[in-house]
Short mmCIF file of C-alpha atoms in Angstrom, two decimals:
data_model
loop_
_atom_site.label_atom_id
_atom_site.label_comp_id
_atom_site.label_asym_id
_atom_site.label_seq_id
_atom_site.Cartn_x
_atom_site.Cartn_y
_atom_site.Cartn_z
CA LEU A 64 69.30 163.30 153.41
CA GLU A 65 72.66 162.83 154.97
CA GLN A 66 73.35 166.54 154.72
CA GLN A 67 70.01 167.37 156.38
CA ILE A 68 70.77 164.99 159.26
CA LEU A 69 74.21 166.60 159.78
CA ASP A 70 72.73 170.06 159.61
CA PHE A 71 70.08 169.18 162.22
CA SER A 72 72.79 167.63 164.44
CA HIS A 73 75.00 170.67 164.23
CA GLY A 74 71.95 172.89 164.82
CA LEU A 75 71.32 171.12 168.06
CA ARG A 76 74.94 171.48 169.11
CA ALA A 77 74.73 175.21 168.30
CA ILE A 78 71.93 175.71 170.78
CA GLY A 79 73.81 173.74 173.47
CA VAL A 80 72.79 170.04 173.26
CA ALA A 81 75.47 167.85 174.75
CA PRO A 82 76.17 164.11 174.48
CA ASP A 83 74.05 161.85 176.73
CA GLU A 84 71.40 164.50 177.22
CA LYS A 85 67.89 163.36 176.49
CA LEU A 86 65.48 165.00 174.09
CA ALA A 87 61.83 164.09 173.88
CA LEU A 88 60.83 163.41 170.27
CA PHE A 89 57.00 163.34 170.24
CA ALA A 90 55.94 163.20 166.62
CA ASP A 91 54.45 160.90 164.00
CA ASN A 92 56.13 159.18 161.09
CA SER A 93 57.55 161.42 158.42
CA CYS A 94 60.80 162.25 156.63
CA ARG A 95 61.52 164.96 159.20
CA TRP A 96 61.04 162.54 162.02
CA LEU A 97 63.87 160.49 160.57
CA VAL A 98 66.12 163.58 160.21
CA ALA A 99 65.39 164.63 163.82
CA ASP A 100 65.92 161.12 165.13
CA GLN A 101 69.24 160.69 163.41
CA GLY A 102 70.33 164.27 164.03
CA ILE A 103 69.77 163.80 167.84
CA MET A 104 71.72 160.53 167.79
CA ALA A 105 74.55 162.08 165.74
CA THR A 106 75.14 164.59 168.55
CA GLY A 107 75.59 161.66 170.99
CA ALA A 108 72.36 162.67 172.67
CA ILE A 109 69.48 160.21 173.44
CA ASN A 110 66.02 160.59 172.00
CA VAL A 111 62.90 159.65 173.90
CA VAL A 112 60.26 158.77 171.38
CA ARG A 113 56.41 158.69 171.35
CA GLY A 114 53.60 159.50 168.99
CA THR A 115 50.99 162.22 168.99
CA LYS A 116 48.10 159.83 169.83
CA SER A 117 49.37 159.18 173.42
CA SER A 118 47.51 160.95 176.20
CA ASP A 119 48.91 164.17 177.63
CA GLU A 120 49.43 162.53 181.00
CA GLU A 121 51.34 159.63 179.45
CA LEU A 122 53.59 162.00 177.54
CA PHE A 123 54.20 163.98 180.73
CA GLN A 124 55.23 160.83 182.66
CA ILE A 125 57.56 159.84 179.83
CA TYR A 126 59.17 163.33 179.62
CA SER A 127 59.55 163.54 183.39
CA HIS A 128 60.75 159.98 184.01
CA SER A 129 63.33 160.17 181.18
CA GLU A 130 64.70 163.49 182.49
CA SER A 131 64.43 165.01 178.99
CA ILE A 132 65.86 168.54 178.70
CA ALA A 133 63.95 169.70 175.61
CA LEU A 134 61.03 168.86 173.34
CA VAL A 135 60.80 168.11 169.58
CA VAL A 136 57.13 168.18 168.50
CA ASP A 137 55.24 167.32 165.33
CA SER A 138 53.03 170.30 164.57
CA PRO A 139 51.49 173.44 166.05
CA GLN A 140 48.16 171.65 166.50
CA PHE A 141 49.78 168.94 168.56
CA PHE A 142 51.79 171.50 170.63
CA ASN A 143 48.63 173.54 171.28
CA ARG A 144 46.89 170.44 172.50
CA LEU A 145 49.77 169.97 175.05
CA ALA A 146 50.01 173.57 176.00
CA GLU A 147 47.78 173.67 179.06
CA SER A 148 48.20 170.20 180.57
CA PHE A 149 51.79 169.46 179.59
CA ILE A 150 54.06 172.44 178.69
CA SER A 151 53.24 174.30 181.89
CA ARG A 152 54.46 171.32 184.00
CA ILE A 153 57.79 170.56 182.33
CA ASN A 154 61.21 172.15 182.38
CA ALA A 155 62.16 172.56 178.66
CA ARG A 156 65.39 174.28 177.67
CA PHE A 157 63.92 174.82 174.15
CA ILE A 158 61.27 173.47 171.75
CA VAL A 159 61.72 172.43 168.15
CA LEU A 160 58.76 172.34 165.74
CA LEU A 161 59.20 169.81 162.88
CA TRP A 162 56.21 171.01 160.66
CA GLY A 163 54.24 174.15 160.42
CA ASP A 164 54.71 177.80 161.45
CA LYS A 165 55.87 178.55 164.97
CA SER A 166 53.78 181.72 164.93
CA SER A 167 50.75 179.39 165.27
CA LEU A 168 51.85 178.14 168.66
CA ASN A 169 50.10 179.07 171.85
CA SER A 170 52.02 182.26 172.75
CA LYS A 171 51.35 182.00 176.53
CA ALA A 172 52.78 178.42 176.69
CA VAL A 173 56.07 179.42 175.01
CA MET A 174 56.52 182.82 176.60
CA ASP A 175 59.74 181.91 178.39
CA ILE A 176 60.93 179.08 176.17
CA PRO A 177 63.05 179.49 173.00
CA VAL A 178 61.24 178.01 170.03
CA TYR A 179 62.88 176.85 166.77
CA ASP A 180 61.27 175.43 163.71
CA TYR A 181 62.83 172.79 161.43
CA ASN A 182 64.40 175.38 159.13
CA ASP A 183 65.82 177.36 162.01
CA ILE A 184 67.73 174.31 163.27
CA THR A 185 69.02 173.21 159.89
CA GLU A 186 70.12 176.75 159.07
CA LEU A 187 71.99 177.04 162.33
CA GLY A 188 73.51 173.71 161.66
CA ARG A 189 74.66 174.67 158.15
CA GLU A 190 76.29 177.87 159.43
CA ASN A 191 77.96 175.95 162.26
CA ARG A 192 79.33 173.26 159.95
CA ASN A 193 80.69 175.87 157.55
CA ALA A 194 82.29 177.79 160.35
CA LEU A 195 83.97 174.60 161.61
CA CYS A 196 85.09 173.58 158.03
CA TYR A 197 86.69 176.90 157.36
CA SER A 198 87.99 177.77 160.81
CA SER A 199 91.68 178.74 160.33
CA GLU A 200 92.65 177.44 163.71
CA LEU A 201 91.10 174.01 163.09
CA PHE A 202 92.46 173.98 159.54
CA GLU A 203 95.97 174.44 160.80
CA GLN A 204 95.48 171.55 163.22
CA GLY A 205 94.30 169.38 160.33
CA GLN A 206 90.81 169.06 161.85
CA GLN A 207 87.29 169.95 160.82
CA GLY A 208 85.39 169.91 164.04
CA VAL A 209 86.17 167.02 166.35
CA PHE A 210 83.41 165.65 168.61
CA GLU A 211 83.27 163.04 171.26
CA ALA A 212 83.06 159.59 169.67
CA ILE A 213 79.90 157.58 170.01
CA GLY A 214 80.44 154.01 171.10
CA PRO A 215 78.35 150.98 170.18
CA GLU A 216 77.38 150.42 173.87
CA ASP A 217 76.21 154.04 174.30
CA VAL A 218 72.43 154.38 174.65
CA ALA A 219 70.86 155.64 171.44
CA THR A 220 67.22 155.87 172.40
CA LEU A 221 64.63 155.27 175.06
CA ILE A 222 61.46 153.48 173.90
CA TYR A 223 58.65 153.32 176.45
CA THR A 224 56.31 150.35 176.58
CA SER A 225 52.64 150.69 175.70
CA GLY A 226 51.55 150.92 179.30
CA THR A 227 48.92 148.15 179.02
CA GLY A 228 50.61 146.41 182.02
CA GLY A 229 50.82 149.60 184.12
CA THR A 230 52.97 152.67 183.95
CA PRO A 231 55.09 152.71 180.69
CA LYS A 232 58.64 151.45 181.26
CA GLY A 233 61.64 152.91 179.47
CA VAL A 234 63.70 150.48 177.40
CA MET A 235 67.23 151.58 176.81
CA LEU A 236 68.47 150.60 173.29
CA THR A 237 72.15 151.02 172.41
CA HIS A 238 73.56 151.82 168.95
CA ARG A 239 74.72 148.15 168.78
CA ASN A 240 71.12 146.96 169.35
CA LEU A 241 69.90 149.01 166.40
CA LEU A 242 72.84 148.08 164.10
CA HIS A 243 72.15 144.44 164.82
CA GLN A 244 68.74 144.81 163.24
CA ILE A 245 70.11 146.65 160.27
CA ASN A 246 72.83 144.10 159.61
CA ASN A 247 70.58 141.06 159.91
CA LEU A 248 67.24 142.10 158.32
CA TRP A 249 68.57 141.55 154.79
CA ASP A 250 68.55 137.78 155.43
CA ILE A 251 64.72 138.10 155.64
CA VAL A 252 64.17 141.00 153.22
CA PRO A 253 66.61 140.73 150.21
CA ALA A 254 65.75 144.24 148.98
CA VAL A 255 67.95 146.04 146.49
CA PRO A 256 68.59 149.73 145.69
CA GLY A 257 65.61 151.09 143.75
CA ASP A 258 62.98 149.02 145.56
CA ARG A 259 60.11 150.85 147.24
CA PHE A 260 58.83 150.29 150.77
CA LEU A 261 55.53 151.56 152.13
CA SER A 262 55.66 152.73 155.74
CA MET A 263 52.68 153.41 158.01
CA LEU A 264 53.60 152.24 161.49
CA PRO A 265 54.46 154.76 164.28
CA PRO A 266 58.19 155.43 164.15
CA TRP A 267 58.58 154.86 167.88
CA HIS A 268 57.51 151.32 167.20
CA ALA A 269 60.83 149.34 167.49
CA TYR A 270 59.87 147.08 164.58
CA GLU A 271 59.10 150.00 162.21
CA ARG A 272 62.07 152.00 163.40
CA SER A 273 64.70 149.27 162.72
CA THR A 274 63.05 148.61 159.35
CA GLU A 275 63.34 152.23 158.31
CA TYR A 276 67.02 152.24 159.25
CA PHE A 277 67.53 149.07 157.21
CA ILE A 278 65.73 150.61 154.21
CA PHE A 279 67.91 153.69 153.99
CA THR A 280 71.19 151.82 154.49
CA HIS A 281 70.37 149.70 151.43
CA GLY A 282 69.47 152.62 149.05
CA ILE A 283 65.78 151.81 149.09
CA GLN A 284 63.01 154.36 148.62
CA GLN A 285 60.62 155.00 151.51
CA VAL A 286 57.04 156.05 150.96
CA TYR A 287 55.15 157.30 154.04
CA THR A 288 51.46 156.73 154.34
CA THR A 289 48.69 156.51 156.98
CA VAL A 290 45.94 154.00 157.72
CA LYS A 291 43.46 156.32 156.02
CA HIS A 292 45.46 156.46 152.79
CA LEU A 293 46.95 152.93 152.87
CA LYS A 294 44.73 151.41 150.14
CA ALA A 295 45.10 154.32 147.74
CA ASP A 296 48.84 154.56 148.27
CA LEU A 297 49.39 150.83 147.74
CA GLN A 298 47.75 151.14 144.31
CA HIS A 299 49.39 154.51 143.44
CA HIS A 300 52.95 153.73 144.45
CA GLN A 301 52.98 149.97 143.82
CA PRO A 302 55.59 149.23 146.53
CA HIS A 303 57.82 146.22 146.27
CA TYR A 304 57.53 145.57 150.02
CA ILE A 305 55.45 146.48 152.94
CA ILE A 306 56.66 145.60 156.42
CA SER A 307 53.98 145.92 159.03
CA VAL A 308 52.09 144.31 161.92
CA PRO A 309 49.41 141.58 161.70
CA LEU A 310 46.59 144.11 161.99
CA VAL A 311 47.33 145.59 158.63
CA TYR A 312 47.24 142.24 156.88
CA GLU A 313 44.03 141.39 158.65
CA THR A 314 42.56 144.63 157.38
CA LEU A 315 43.68 143.86 153.78
CA TYR A 316 42.28 140.34 154.14
CA SER A 317 38.87 141.67 155.33
CA SER A 318 38.81 144.21 152.53
CA ILE A 319 39.34 141.51 149.94
CA GLN A 320 36.68 139.29 151.56
CA ARG A 321 34.21 142.19 151.44
CA GLN A 322 34.91 142.68 147.69
CA ILE A 323 34.37 139.04 146.99
CA SER A 324 31.12 138.98 149.01
CA ALA A 325 29.84 142.02 147.07
CA SER A 326 30.35 140.24 143.70
CA PRO A 327 27.46 138.66 141.74
CA PRO A 328 26.44 135.28 143.14
CA ALA A 329 27.98 133.18 140.34
CA ARG A 330 31.34 135.05 140.43
CA LYS A 331 31.39 134.88 144.24
CA THR A 332 30.84 131.13 144.21
CA VAL A 333 33.52 130.53 141.61
CA ALA A 334 36.04 132.81 143.44
CA LEU A 335 35.50 131.20 146.87
CA ALA A 336 35.71 127.65 145.34
CA LEU A 337 39.02 128.46 143.49
CA ILE A 338 40.49 130.07 146.63
CA LYS A 339 39.63 126.96 148.67
CA ILE A 340 41.33 124.77 145.95
CA SER A 341 44.40 126.95 146.08
CA LEU A 342 44.61 126.68 149.80
CA LEU A 343 44.37 122.82 149.58
CA PHE A 344 47.05 122.93 146.84
CA MET A 345 49.42 124.93 149.06
CA GLU A 346 48.82 122.54 152.03
CA ALA A 347 49.73 119.59 149.84
CA LYS A 348 52.77 121.43 148.38
CA LYS A 349 54.12 122.21 151.90
CA ILE A 350 53.75 118.52 152.87
CA TYR A 351 55.79 117.12 149.96
CA GLU A 352 58.34 119.98 150.31
CA GLY A 353 58.74 119.26 154.00
CA THR A 354 57.89 122.79 155.09
CA VAL A 355 54.85 121.99 157.37
CA LEU A 356 55.25 123.28 160.89
CA SER A 357 54.43 120.86 163.66
CA ASN A 358 54.15 121.09 167.44
CA SER A 359 54.80 117.37 167.85
CA PRO A 360 58.30 116.55 169.15
CA VAL A 361 57.90 112.97 167.82
CA LYS A 362 59.38 112.46 164.36
CA PRO A 363 56.98 110.35 162.12
CA SER A 364 58.07 106.96 160.87
CA PHE A 365 59.53 106.61 157.47
CA ILE A 366 56.49 104.63 156.21
CA PHE A 367 54.07 107.33 157.47
CA TYR A 368 56.30 110.09 155.95
CA MET A 369 56.40 108.36 152.59
CA PHE A 370 52.63 107.78 152.54
CA ASN A 371 52.01 111.48 153.30
CA TYR A 372 54.61 112.55 150.74
CA LEU A 373 53.03 110.43 147.91
CA ARG A 374 49.46 111.41 148.79
CA ALA A 375 50.47 115.13 148.84
CA ARG A 376 52.25 114.75 145.51
CA ILE A 377 49.07 113.25 143.93
CA VAL A 378 46.80 115.82 145.40
CA ALA A 379 48.99 118.67 144.33
CA ALA A 380 49.23 117.29 140.82
CA LEU A 381 45.43 117.02 140.54
CA LEU A 382 44.90 120.51 141.94
CA TRP A 383 47.67 122.23 140.08
CA PRO A 384 45.60 123.12 136.93
CA LEU A 385 42.80 124.57 139.09
CA HIS A 386 45.33 126.40 141.27
CA ASN A 387 46.71 128.04 138.12
CA LEU A 388 43.23 128.94 137.04
CA ALA A 389 42.63 130.52 140.44
CA LYS A 390 45.84 132.57 140.09
CA MET A 391 44.63 133.95 136.71
CA LEU A 392 41.02 134.59 137.58
CA VAL A 393 41.14 135.50 141.28
CA TYR A 394 44.65 136.12 142.71
CA LYS A 395 45.86 138.21 139.80
CA LYS A 396 43.12 140.72 140.48
CA ILE A 397 43.79 140.58 144.27
CA HIS A 398 47.46 141.07 143.60
CA SER A 399 46.77 144.06 141.37
CA SER A 400 44.44 145.69 143.88
CA ILE A 401 46.88 145.24 146.77
CA GLY A 402 49.82 146.52 144.66
CA ILE A 403 52.71 144.76 146.46
CA SER A 404 54.99 143.20 143.92
CA LYS A 405 57.59 141.31 145.99
CA ALA A 406 56.60 140.57 149.58
CA GLY A 407 54.65 141.52 152.60
CA ILE A 408 56.50 140.97 155.86
CA SER A 409 54.56 140.69 159.09
CA GLY A 410 56.15 141.10 162.54
CA GLY A 411 55.71 142.46 166.03
CA GLY A 412 53.00 139.89 166.79
CA SER A 413 51.51 136.62 165.69
CA LEU A 414 49.81 136.58 162.30
CA PRO A 415 46.45 134.68 162.35
CA MET A 416 46.77 131.38 160.53
CA HIS A 417 43.83 131.96 158.13
CA VAL A 418 45.36 135.28 157.02
CA ASP A 419 48.81 133.71 156.70
CA LYS A 420 47.49 130.86 154.54
CA PHE A 421 45.40 133.21 152.34
CA PHE A 422 48.38 135.42 151.48
CA GLU A 423 50.68 132.43 151.10
CA VAL A 424 48.98 131.58 147.86
CA GLU A 425 50.11 134.87 146.43
CA ASP A 426 53.41 134.82 144.55
CA TRP A 427 54.78 137.84 146.40
CA GLN A 428 54.97 136.29 149.90
#
């Protein structure tokens, strides 16, 4: 992966990309998105990121406002969608196609613009790297291709806001911004080499992006999926972690509720009763462990605290056998159907309380 990133970076240098220039990276999540993203950054250039589901006009505004000099696109289908309303209005020094055959591109739209596919860029980069490594002049100087250093305060990427509050605004993130996330996420996600993560969020989503960087810096396997294939891939790949936004967990919760509702009446009644008991058990457990969140700034009196503590202890002790029964009869099946073995991490927004409490009963959260 490192070699592919370096090849892509050197390929961009070979076709004239300079530090601080901006390249629009309009593509969806994939392994090649990561290579392109890191390759652009490694040149000292700045990538301007967005997904294929954005409107043509929004993409045009982002490309123009960012002063991008070239375009890296996902596929021929996406490019051809942009051909009439977008490509004809921009100044692009070149176009890079991450997936697919460039012969499938709208020929009229690219008549005067050089087009490279992913393999073209990496091949150019590999040749460029080899030439630098074996250049006699550089070898005599004890160098193997020296480039301008990238500083922590240099801008790494431009991420544009969703546009719900008006015209999307460009947020400048530096290399230090991104490194801070990488260096601190382990406190929340103690993943180890060999663990598997399932990724489905758009890569231009800052939360997803910093997570992907964290994953690869810790030797963890990344599995890419989509909303359509999420359920099947969870079961097939059995990831240790999934890091996503609240909507994904709400979707999983709704799916589980539908499965329970579709069960025979007796099984449904037992399952719902055991889930309710488990939720009561977890509430009592949080009280005596002192992990209940409160909005009240007033600290309760010692007598009130002790009363709640003792009551919670008694309730938890009484419910514990039924909670274990619920884990065996209900949550074990839920756990197996979801396929996440260590933890689900929610971020980028507020997780609804009923969803939070439901998954809290699971051992993997």
